[in-house]
Tab-separated table of C-alpha atoms in Angstrom:
chain	number	residue	atom	x	y	z
A	1052	UNK	CA	14.758	-7.548	-10.333
A	1053	UNK	CA	13.888	-7.463	-6.660
A	1054	UNK	CA	15.328	-3.988	-6.384
A	1055	UNK	CA	13.295	-2.806	-9.343
A	1056	UNK	CA	10.110	-4.172	-7.753
A	1057	UNK	CA	10.922	-2.510	-4.419
A	1058	UNK	CA	11.628	0.792	-6.154
A	1059	UNK	CA	8.381	0.526	-8.121
A	1060	UNK	CA	6.303	-0.193	-5.029
A	1061	UNK	CA	7.967	2.648	-3.141
A	1062	UNK	CA	7.269	5.034	-6.027
A	1063	UNK	CA	3.615	3.979	-5.944
A	1064	UNK	CA	3.427	4.729	-2.230
A	1065	UNK	CA	5.052	8.125	-2.754
A	1066	UNK	CA	2.473	8.969	-5.441
A	1067	UNK	CA	-0.335	7.804	-3.182
A	1068	UNK	CA	0.875	9.959	-0.302
A	1069	UNK	CA	1.384	12.984	-2.563
A	1070	UNK	CA	-2.185	12.605	-3.816
A	1071	UNK	CA	-3.829	12.029	-0.458
A	1072	UNK	CA	-1.817	14.104	2.031
A	1073	UNK	CA	-2.760	17.629	0.835
A	1074	UNK	CA	-6.454	16.647	0.909
A	1075	UNK	CA	-6.359	16.136	4.670
A	1076	UNK	CA	-6.739	19.432	6.484
A	1077	UNK	CA	-4.665	20.569	9.424
A	1078	UNK	CA	-7.120	19.528	12.145
A	1079	UNK	CA	-7.430	15.963	10.831
A	1080	UNK	CA	-4.595	14.635	12.987
A	1081	UNK	CA	-6.143	11.213	13.615
A	1082	UNK	CA	-6.722	10.707	9.915
A	1083	UNK	CA	-3.131	11.623	9.118
A	1084	UNK	CA	-1.813	9.197	11.740
A	1085	UNK	CA	-4.078	6.408	10.506
A	1086	UNK	CA	-3.110	7.047	6.902
A	1087	UNK	CA	0.610	7.055	7.744
A	1088	UNK	CA	0.366	3.895	9.860
A	1089	UNK	CA	-1.585	1.963	7.226
A	1090	UNK	CA	0.696	3.146	4.425
A	1091	UNK	CA	3.817	2.094	6.312
A	1092	UNK	CA	2.217	-1.250	7.152
A	1093	UNK	CA	1.274	-1.879	3.517
A	1094	UNK	CA	4.712	-0.759	2.340
A	1095	UNK	CA	6.529	-3.047	4.789
A	1096	UNK	CA	4.274	-5.968	3.858
A	1097	UNK	CA	4.812	-5.434	0.143
A	1098	UNK	CA	8.592	-5.443	0.584
A	1099	UNK	CA	8.370	-8.580	2.726
A	1100	UNK	CA	6.250	-10.244	0.034
A	1101	UNK	CA	8.688	-9.255	-2.699
A	1102	UNK	CA	11.633	-10.692	-0.752
A	1103	UNK	CA	9.876	-13.774	0.675
A	1104	UNK	CA	6.961	-14.692	-1.606
A	1105	UNK	CA	6.373	-17.974	0.256
A	1106	UNK	CA	5.651	-16.344	3.606
A	1107	UNK	CA	2.713	-18.129	5.322
A	1108	UNK	CA	-0.362	-15.992	4.699
A	1109	UNK	CA	-3.743	-15.497	6.423
A	1110	UNK	CA	-5.081	-18.699	4.870
A	1111	UNK	CA	-2.395	-20.677	6.703
A	1112	UNK	CA	-3.141	-18.868	9.976
A	1113	UNK	CA	-6.802	-19.784	9.724
A	1114	UNK	CA	-5.774	-23.314	8.799
A	1115	UNK	CA	-3.754	-23.489	11.991
A	1116	UNK	CA	-6.652	-22.206	14.109
A	1117	UNK	CA	-9.305	-24.507	12.647
A	1118	UNK	CA	-7.057	-27.516	12.039
A	1119	UNK	CA	-9.356	-30.273	13.363
A	1120	UNK	CA	-12.320	-28.953	11.388
A	1121	UNK	CA	-10.284	-28.515	8.222
A	1122	UNK	CA	-8.975	-32.084	8.299
A	1123	UNK	CA	-12.558	-33.245	8.870
A	1124	UNK	CA	-13.732	-31.407	5.732
A	1125	UNK	CA	-10.794	-32.533	3.610
A	1126	UNK	CA	-11.917	-36.157	3.656
B	436	UNK	CA	-20.961	6.083	19.782
B	437	UNK	CA	-18.996	6.632	16.639
B	438	UNK	CA	-19.250	9.833	14.710
B	439	UNK	CA	-21.384	9.977	11.602
B	440	UNK	CA	-18.837	9.516	8.853
B	441	UNK	CA	-21.092	8.559	5.988
B	442	UNK	CA	-23.620	11.144	4.872
B	443	UNK	CA	-24.827	9.175	1.848
B	444	UNK	CA	-28.229	7.510	1.823
B	445	UNK	CA	-29.438	4.504	-0.121
B	446	UNK	CA	-32.892	3.066	-0.699
B	447	UNK	CA	-33.945	-0.372	0.509
B	448	UNK	CA	-34.106	-1.548	-3.104
B	449	UNK	CA	-30.528	-0.392	-3.704
B	450	UNK	CA	-29.308	-2.238	-0.635
B	451	UNK	CA	-31.041	-5.399	-1.875
B	452	UNK	CA	-29.418	-5.009	-5.296
B	453	UNK	CA	-26.006	-4.513	-3.694
B	454	UNK	CA	-26.475	-7.686	-1.667
B	455	UNK	CA	-27.573	-9.638	-4.728
B	456	UNK	CA	-24.591	-8.480	-6.800
B	457	UNK	CA	-22.397	-8.902	-3.724
B	458	UNK	CA	-23.085	-12.623	-3.637
B	459	UNK	CA	-24.140	-13.972	-7.012
B	460	UNK	CA	-21.221	-13.172	-9.393
B	461	UNK	CA	-18.608	-15.387	-7.755
B	462	UNK	CA	-21.250	-17.897	-6.692
B	463	UNK	CA	-22.441	-18.777	-10.199
B	464	UNK	CA	-18.844	-18.969	-11.329
B	465	UNK	CA	-17.515	-21.808	-9.195
B	466	UNK	CA	-20.345	-23.308	-7.123
B	467	UNK	CA	-21.702	-25.825	-9.677
B	468	UNK	CA	-18.356	-27.653	-9.658
B	469	UNK	CA	-17.851	-27.485	-5.882
B	470	UNK	CA	-21.432	-28.499	-5.079
B	471	UNK	CA	-21.330	-31.339	-7.583
B	472	UNK	CA	-18.560	-33.031	-5.629
B	473	UNK	CA	-20.911	-33.570	-2.681
B	474	UNK	CA	-24.421	-33.535	-4.073
B	475	UNK	CA	-23.960	-35.139	-7.531
B	476	UNK	CA	-27.183	-34.782	-9.543
B	477	UNK	CA	-28.945	-33.125	-6.585
B	478	UNK	CA	-26.744	-30.059	-6.801
B	479	UNK	CA	-29.670	-27.876	-7.789
B	480	UNK	CA	-31.401	-28.615	-4.438
B	481	UNK	CA	-28.391	-27.458	-2.404
B	482	UNK	CA	-28.922	-23.655	-2.705
B	483	UNK	CA	-32.327	-24.047	-1.043
B	484	UNK	CA	-30.575	-24.892	2.255
B	485	UNK	CA	-29.612	-21.262	2.822
B	486	UNK	CA	-29.560	-21.624	6.608
B	487	UNK	CA	-26.712	-19.214	7.291
B	488	UNK	CA	-28.425	-16.528	5.195
B	489	UNK	CA	-31.551	-16.759	7.372
B	490	UNK	CA	-29.467	-16.612	10.559
B	491	UNK	CA	-27.315	-13.659	9.477
B	492	UNK	CA	-30.258	-11.651	8.116
B	493	UNK	CA	-32.289	-12.302	11.269
B	494	UNK	CA	-29.398	-11.230	13.497
B	495	UNK	CA	-28.562	-8.158	11.437
B	496	UNK	CA	-32.168	-6.963	11.653
B	497	UNK	CA	-32.547	-7.787	15.364
B	498	UNK	CA	-29.334	-5.886	16.115
B	499	UNK	CA	-30.549	-2.947	14.126
B	500	UNK	CA	-33.819	-3.044	16.042
B	501	UNK	CA	-32.022	-3.109	19.410
B	502	UNK	CA	-29.388	-0.514	18.457
B	503	UNK	CA	-30.914	1.675	15.723
B	504	UNK	CA	-28.474	3.387	13.395
B	505	UNK	CA	-25.537	1.205	14.394
B	506	UNK	CA	-23.967	-1.613	12.435
B	507	UNK	CA	-22.896	-4.874	14.050
B	508	UNK	CA	-19.410	-3.612	14.934
B	509	UNK	CA	-20.719	-0.472	16.629
B	510	UNK	CA	-23.432	-2.481	18.366
B	511	UNK	CA	-20.870	-4.955	19.708
B	512	UNK	CA	-19.071	-2.085	21.389
B	513	UNK	CA	-22.304	-1.332	23.261
B	514	UNK	CA	-22.780	-4.979	24.206
B	515	UNK	CA	-19.381	-6.215	25.345
B	516	UNK	CA	-17.762	-2.923	26.269
B	517	UNK	CA	-15.107	-0.825	24.646
B	518	UNK	CA	-12.035	-3.077	24.816
B	519	UNK	CA	-13.661	-6.284	23.553
B	520	UNK	CA	-15.706	-4.227	21.112
B	521	UNK	CA	-12.514	-2.828	19.638
B	522	UNK	CA	-11.216	-6.368	19.206
B	523	UNK	CA	-14.387	-7.329	17.335
B	524	UNK	CA	-14.140	-4.093	15.391
B	525	UNK	CA	-10.739	-5.238	14.208
B	526	UNK	CA	-11.694	-8.808	13.324
B	527	UNK	CA	-14.736	-8.075	11.155
B	528	UNK	CA	-13.256	-5.394	8.839
B	529	UNK	CA	-10.020	-7.357	8.583
B	530	UNK	CA	-11.990	-10.415	7.650
B	531	UNK	CA	-13.845	-8.475	4.971
B	532	UNK	CA	-10.468	-7.372	3.655
B	533	UNK	CA	-9.202	-10.961	3.607
B	534	UNK	CA	-12.374	-12.194	1.937
B	535	UNK	CA	-12.121	-9.437	-0.628
B	536	UNK	CA	-8.528	-10.462	-1.307
B	537	UNK	CA	-9.847	-13.924	-2.158
B	538	UNK	CA	-12.575	-12.455	-4.378
B	539	UNK	CA	-10.069	-10.304	-6.268
B	540	UNK	CA	-7.750	-13.260	-6.698
B	541	UNK	CA	-10.641	-15.373	-8.011
B	542	UNK	CA	-11.590	-12.574	-10.370
B	543	UNK	CA	-8.015	-12.243	-11.627
B	544	UNK	CA	-7.462	-15.979	-12.012
B	545	UNK	CA	-10.738	-16.297	-13.905
B	546	UNK	CA	-9.944	-13.493	-16.352
B	547	UNK	CA	-6.342	-14.594	-16.891
B	548	UNK	CA	-7.207	-18.275	-17.118
B	549	UNK	CA	-10.182	-17.931	-19.440
B	550	UNK	CA	-9.559	-14.815	-21.533
B	551	UNK	CA	-6.404	-12.745	-21.037
B	552	UNK	CA	-3.785	-15.484	-21.169
B	553	UNK	CA	-0.830	-13.166	-21.747
B	554	UNK	CA	-1.657	-10.510	-19.150
B	555	UNK	CA	0.130	-10.672	-15.790
B	556	UNK	CA	-2.278	-11.362	-12.945
B	557	UNK	CA	-1.197	-8.273	-11.050
B	558	UNK	CA	-2.244	-5.975	-13.920
B	559	UNK	CA	-5.764	-7.432	-14.005
B	560	UNK	CA	-6.244	-7.318	-10.235
B	561	UNK	CA	-4.431	-3.998	-9.794
B	562	UNK	CA	-6.605	-2.171	-12.306
B	563	UNK	CA	-9.738	-3.582	-10.672
B	564	UNK	CA	-8.622	-2.485	-7.195
B	565	UNK	CA	-7.824	0.996	-8.501
B	566	UNK	CA	-11.249	1.400	-10.135
B	567	UNK	CA	-12.961	0.069	-7.021
B	568	UNK	CA	-10.949	2.410	-4.804
B	569	UNK	CA	-12.161	5.372	-6.848
B	570	UNK	CA	-15.766	4.170	-6.538
B	571	UNK	CA	-15.448	3.521	-2.801
B	572	UNK	CA	-14.126	7.050	-2.264
B	573	UNK	CA	-17.483	8.205	-3.579
B	574	UNK	CA	-19.236	6.487	-0.696
B	575	UNK	CA	-22.126	4.097	-0.220
B	576	UNK	CA	-24.408	6.076	-2.506
B	577	UNK	CA	-22.115	5.591	-5.505
B	578	UNK	CA	-21.722	1.870	-4.868
B	579	UNK	CA	-25.504	1.589	-4.547
B	580	UNK	CA	-26.071	3.367	-7.830
B	581	UNK	CA	-23.541	1.173	-9.578
B	582	UNK	CA	-25.445	-1.848	-8.310
B	583	UNK	CA	-28.703	-0.345	-9.588
B	584	UNK	CA	-27.095	0.381	-12.945
B	585	UNK	CA	-25.487	-3.016	-13.481
B	586	UNK	CA	-28.157	-5.314	-12.061
B	587	UNK	CA	-30.515	-5.147	-15.103
B	588	UNK	CA	-27.625	-5.927	-17.462
B	589	UNK	CA	-26.467	-8.767	-15.249
B	590	UNK	CA	-29.908	-10.354	-14.954
B	591	UNK	CA	-30.740	-9.855	-18.645
B	592	UNK	CA	-27.540	-11.556	-19.712
B	593	UNK	CA	-28.024	-14.380	-17.239
B	594	UNK	CA	-31.540	-15.013	-18.558
B	595	UNK	CA	-30.292	-14.737	-22.142
B	596	UNK	CA	-27.708	-17.470	-21.549
B	597	UNK	CA	-30.231	-19.702	-19.807
B	598	UNK	CA	-32.956	-19.216	-22.452
B	599	UNK	CA	-30.667	-19.866	-25.404
B	600	UNK	CA	-29.200	-22.983	-23.823
B	601	UNK	CA	-32.591	-24.593	-23.128
B	602	UNK	CA	-32.762	-26.592	-26.438
B	603	UNK	CA	-29.459	-28.286	-25.605
B	604	UNK	CA	-30.439	-29.396	-22.130
B	605	UNK	CA	-31.009	-33.031	-21.309
B	606	UNK	CA	-33.506	-33.428	-18.430
B	607	UNK	CA	-32.497	-37.060	-17.941
B	608	UNK	CA	-29.257	-35.937	-16.267
B	609	UNK	CA	-31.382	-34.860	-13.322
B	610	UNK	CA	-32.481	-38.410	-12.556
B	611	UNK	CA	-32.534	-40.087	-10.125
B	612	UNK	CA	-33.621	-37.181	-7.910
B	613	UNK	CA	-32.510	-37.618	-4.293
B	614	UNK	CA	-30.949	-40.985	-4.989
B	615	UNK	CA	-29.155	-41.021	-1.639
B	616	UNK	CA	-31.915	-39.276	0.298
B	617	UNK	CA	-31.745	-35.650	1.305
B	618	UNK	CA	-28.269	-35.776	2.849
B	619	UNK	CA	-26.085	-35.330	-0.279
B	620	UNK	CA	-27.839	-32.083	-1.152
B	621	UNK	CA	-27.299	-30.806	2.392
B	622	UNK	CA	-23.619	-31.783	2.239
B	623	UNK	CA	-23.361	-29.842	-1.025
B	624	UNK	CA	-24.925	-26.856	0.681
B	625	UNK	CA	-22.046	-26.756	3.185
B	626	UNK	CA	-19.714	-24.838	0.911
B	627	UNK	CA	-22.568	-22.620	-0.286
B	628	UNK	CA	-22.977	-21.360	3.283
B	629	UNK	CA	-19.846	-19.272	2.782
B	630	UNK	CA	-21.722	-17.271	0.144
B	631	UNK	CA	-24.966	-17.125	2.087
B	632	UNK	CA	-23.220	-15.947	5.250
B	633	UNK	CA	-22.111	-12.861	3.296
B	634	UNK	CA	-25.646	-11.589	3.872
B	635	UNK	CA	-24.249	-10.247	7.153
B	636	UNK	CA	-23.175	-7.276	5.013
B	637	UNK	CA	-26.753	-6.027	5.301
B	638	UNK	CA	-25.876	-4.996	8.860
B	639	UNK	CA	-23.429	-2.420	7.487
B	640	UNK	CA	-25.934	-1.105	4.948
B	641	UNK	CA	-28.996	-0.825	7.202
B	642	UNK	CA	-27.927	2.412	8.946
B	643	UNK	CA	-27.874	4.186	5.543
B	644	UNK	CA	-31.231	2.932	4.289
B	645	UNK	CA	-33.829	5.703	4.129
B	646	UNK	CA	-37.023	3.646	3.854
B	647	UNK	CA	-36.263	1.204	6.663
B	648	UNK	CA	-39.729	-0.323	6.874
B	649	UNK	CA	-39.157	-1.783	3.408
B	650	UNK	CA	-35.641	-3.042	4.220
B	651	UNK	CA	-36.654	-6.438	5.619
B	652	UNK	CA	-38.900	-7.181	2.653
B	653	UNK	CA	-36.334	-6.192	0.035
B	654	UNK	CA	-33.590	-8.186	1.784
B	655	UNK	CA	-35.842	-11.223	1.700
B	656	UNK	CA	-36.491	-10.644	-2.017
B	657	UNK	CA	-32.739	-10.414	-2.501
B	658	UNK	CA	-32.210	-13.722	-0.683
B	659	UNK	CA	-34.884	-15.467	-2.751
B	660	UNK	CA	-33.394	-14.022	-5.935
B	661	UNK	CA	-29.973	-15.384	-4.950
B	662	UNK	CA	-31.402	-18.830	-4.201
B	663	UNK	CA	-33.369	-18.855	-7.446
B	664	UNK	CA	-30.356	-17.752	-9.491
B	665	UNK	CA	-28.170	-20.452	-7.988
B	666	UNK	CA	-30.821	-23.139	-8.450
B	667	UNK	CA	-31.241	-22.149	-12.105
B	668	UNK	CA	-27.520	-21.896	-12.832
B	669	UNK	CA	-26.744	-25.187	-11.079
B	670	UNK	CA	-29.626	-26.917	-12.847
B	671	UNK	CA	-28.668	-25.573	-16.285
B	672	UNK	CA	-25.046	-26.585	-15.765
B	673	UNK	CA	-26.061	-30.059	-14.666
B	674	UNK	CA	-28.497	-30.582	-17.531
B	675	UNK	CA	-25.922	-29.517	-20.099
B	676	UNK	CA	-22.784	-31.151	-18.736
B	677	UNK	CA	-24.141	-34.079	-16.745
B	678	UNK	CA	-21.400	-35.967	-14.948
B	679	UNK	CA	-18.760	-33.646	-16.376
B	680	UNK	CA	-19.946	-30.743	-14.194
B	681	UNK	CA	-17.347	-31.524	-11.562
B	682	UNK	CA	-14.471	-31.574	-14.063
B	683	UNK	CA	-14.529	-27.896	-14.965
B	684	UNK	CA	-13.288	-25.058	-12.794
B	685	UNK	CA	-15.860	-22.648	-14.278
B	686	UNK	CA	-18.798	-24.751	-15.503
B	687	UNK	CA	-21.011	-21.747	-16.187
B	688	UNK	CA	-18.439	-20.381	-18.615
B	689	UNK	CA	-18.693	-23.629	-20.601
B	690	UNK	CA	-22.418	-22.948	-20.772
B	691	UNK	CA	-21.859	-19.523	-22.303
B	692	UNK	CA	-19.260	-20.972	-24.657
B	693	UNK	CA	-21.669	-23.673	-25.799
B	694	UNK	CA	-24.305	-21.250	-27.095
B	695	UNK	CA	-24.593	-21.129	-30.842
B	696	UNK	CA	-27.663	-19.354	-32.213
B	697	UNK	CA	-28.343	-20.129	-35.869
B	698	UNK	CA	-24.571	-20.586	-36.325
B	699	UNK	CA	-24.346	-16.828	-36.154
B	700	UNK	CA	-24.150	-15.857	-32.490
B	701	UNK	CA	-21.194	-17.818	-31.189
B	702	UNK	CA	-18.460	-17.187	-28.616
B	703	UNK	CA	-20.877	-15.478	-26.301
B	704	UNK	CA	-18.486	-16.052	-23.408
B	705	UNK	CA	-16.901	-12.689	-24.162
B	706	UNK	CA	-20.264	-11.068	-23.511
B	707	UNK	CA	-20.585	-13.170	-20.366
B	708	UNK	CA	-17.193	-11.958	-19.208
B	709	UNK	CA	-18.052	-8.310	-19.861
B	710	UNK	CA	-21.173	-8.501	-17.730
B	711	UNK	CA	-19.596	-10.723	-15.127
B	712	UNK	CA	-16.841	-8.147	-14.604
B	713	UNK	CA	-19.514	-5.546	-13.815
B	714	UNK	CA	-21.002	-7.876	-11.208
B	715	UNK	CA	-17.613	-8.624	-9.685
B	716	UNK	CA	-16.926	-4.886	-9.588
B	717	UNK	CA	-19.988	-4.293	-7.392
B	718	UNK	CA	-19.037	-7.222	-5.176
B	719	UNK	CA	-15.476	-6.014	-4.651
B	720	UNK	CA	-16.650	-2.427	-4.105
B	721	UNK	CA	-19.197	-3.516	-1.503
B	722	UNK	CA	-16.733	-5.543	0.561
B	723	UNK	CA	-14.048	-2.902	0.115
B	724	UNK	CA	-16.468	-0.259	1.331
B	725	UNK	CA	-17.389	-2.330	4.394
B	726	UNK	CA	-13.756	-2.833	5.368
B	727	UNK	CA	-12.919	0.850	4.844
B	728	UNK	CA	-15.952	2.000	6.816
B	729	UNK	CA	-15.278	-0.540	9.567
B	730	UNK	CA	-11.651	0.541	9.894
B	731	UNK	CA	-12.587	4.226	10.006
B	732	UNK	CA	-15.143	3.512	12.740
B	733	UNK	CA	-12.632	1.361	14.568
B	734	UNK	CA	-10.177	4.267	14.663
B	735	UNK	CA	-12.903	6.857	15.427
B	736	UNK	CA	-12.030	8.879	12.331
B	737	UNK	CA	-14.236	11.659	11.004
B	738	UNK	CA	-13.670	10.632	7.379
B	739	UNK	CA	-13.033	7.260	5.769
B	740	UNK	CA	-11.674	8.519	2.460
B	741	UNK	CA	-7.986	8.823	3.504
B	742	UNK	CA	-8.023	5.090	4.268
B	743	UNK	CA	-9.206	3.971	0.833
B	744	UNK	CA	-5.868	3.907	-0.977
B	745	UNK	CA	-3.720	2.355	1.789
B	746	UNK	CA	-6.364	-0.311	2.371
B	747	UNK	CA	-6.633	-0.825	-1.383
B	748	UNK	CA	-2.943	-1.510	-1.437
B	749	UNK	CA	-3.284	-3.972	1.426
B	750	UNK	CA	-6.101	-5.579	-0.545
B	751	UNK	CA	-3.790	-6.045	-3.512
B	752	UNK	CA	-1.160	-7.627	-1.294
B	753	UNK	CA	-3.726	-9.920	0.336
B	754	UNK	CA	-4.973	-11.051	-3.059
B	755	UNK	CA	-1.444	-12.240	-3.838
B	756	UNK	CA	-0.865	-13.552	-0.348
B	757	UNK	CA	-3.996	-15.710	0.134
B	758	UNK	CA	-2.791	-18.651	-1.954
B	759	UNK	CA	0.195	-19.511	-4.141
B	760	UNK	CA	-1.922	-20.778	-7.075
B	761	UNK	CA	-5.470	-21.389	-8.275
B	762	UNK	CA	-5.589	-25.040	-7.166
B	763	UNK	CA	-4.730	-24.160	-3.588
B	764	UNK	CA	-7.147	-21.235	-3.715
B	765	UNK	CA	-10.042	-23.473	-4.796
B	766	UNK	CA	-9.062	-26.017	-2.159
B	767	UNK	CA	-8.906	-23.284	0.492
B	768	UNK	CA	-12.326	-21.964	-0.532
B	769	UNK	CA	-13.977	-25.331	-0.006
B	770	UNK	CA	-12.268	-25.913	3.374
B	771	UNK	CA	-10.545	-23.128	5.296
B	772	UNK	CA	-12.458	-20.162	3.933
B	773	UNK	CA	-15.835	-21.809	4.411
B	774	UNK	CA	-15.081	-22.732	8.020
B	775	UNK	CA	-13.685	-19.332	8.892
B	776	UNK	CA	-16.591	-17.554	7.177
B	777	UNK	CA	-19.137	-19.572	9.102
B	778	UNK	CA	-17.201	-18.932	12.314
B	779	UNK	CA	-16.831	-15.178	11.801
B	780	UNK	CA	-20.055	-14.318	9.948
B	781	UNK	CA	-22.484	-16.775	11.558
B	782	UNK	CA	-21.295	-18.318	14.845
B	783	UNK	CA	-19.726	-15.114	16.117
B	784	UNK	CA	-22.776	-12.861	15.517
B	785	UNK	CA	-25.007	-15.556	17.050
B	786	UNK	CA	-22.827	-15.504	20.155
B	787	UNK	CA	-22.965	-11.699	20.258
B	788	UNK	CA	-26.710	-11.787	19.814
B	789	UNK	CA	-27.105	-14.174	22.749
B	790	UNK	CA	-25.031	-11.836	24.901
B	791	UNK	CA	-27.096	-8.832	23.857
B	792	UNK	CA	-30.291	-10.725	24.621
B	793	UNK	CA	-29.095	-11.840	28.063
B	794	UNK	CA	-27.882	-8.341	28.828
B	795	UNK	CA	-31.234	-6.877	27.900
B	796	UNK	CA	-33.060	-9.434	30.070
B	797	UNK	CA	-30.794	-8.816	33.061
B	798	UNK	CA	-31.092	-5.082	32.633
B	799	UNK	CA	-34.880	-5.325	32.662
B	800	UNK	CA	-34.947	-7.505	35.787
B	801	UNK	CA	-32.657	-5.171	37.697
B	802	UNK	CA	-34.406	-2.015	36.614
């Protein structure tokens, strides 16, 4: 099941790249780099989330930063 | 100075409509229940304490006056220098992305919980993100026109629900007004500040507004419309449900479900859902657009469109990642999300504004 999900997500990313890449012209190097970096980031994150769905997310990070205030509001 | 990457233009009225639809849809959905916990029968007074909206609007306009044509992220680069400015330029768009993840999750949970019981959550949210991504690729002009197109339908339906429910309302539920003084209503307004602070978005729209002299007035109208809508929806919910307001996750949906006109028009919640989805679409598009634009400016790109699909995918992942289930999401909204929103959208711009003001003063004294 996990493998199917990973394959599906990867296929989606391949489609996305095939759609977007030819639209960027040769001189748009920065755009290509940004697109590639973001796509790889999203791809890695999606695989991490498929394998470890209980990974602490941004809500937990913010919780950790604002802990005293959060416990104050929880009362 | 960033390059001009958005050539679209919007009118001041369109920007006001975008702001209205960017705040109200999710606010009328859950706020009656959350506010009721703190304010009890005074929950309809709470939306009047829109302090963070006043602060964010004031700061957005002052910034735009000091640094014309720049949004708050670009202006911060001028104030605190390039390195710190880049850090701010990362935080704000990322925060919009995170916030949008929450909005999409809320949207998905609402549709799956109330209407599409059999549909997997990811199908509902995924299709919405895809549609929004296509709209965002069109630029600010398209999002503005969608807002202009959907606002009349949204308002008409809202008024229709309120007008048809009037015979069933019981004004006695309102009493006693301000039983515990003014404090409960202010406590109830605490969570509402997370919606009002979203008015900071106006800072990202101002550079594209053509008739800028009207912008302040139309933003104010938008704010008053939001306050009025929330007062009316909270009041109607309270007068229909009384002490049960706090028991429902989506009290306003119960309102729509309750309508029965001459035993002929019933189950109007499907109509409510149809229109609500349009409102949520504008909201998601607006925040999506801000995060895409902010990221493109952060990276000094000449075009933001290549970023739409990768960021849309990240948005999808964030919507799954923000909370494991609806209960924790609602809990997070009334605690963590509110605090972080006030910190990032209110306290942080205030701090920046103070720095800009001091810098301007010092610069004048030296020169």
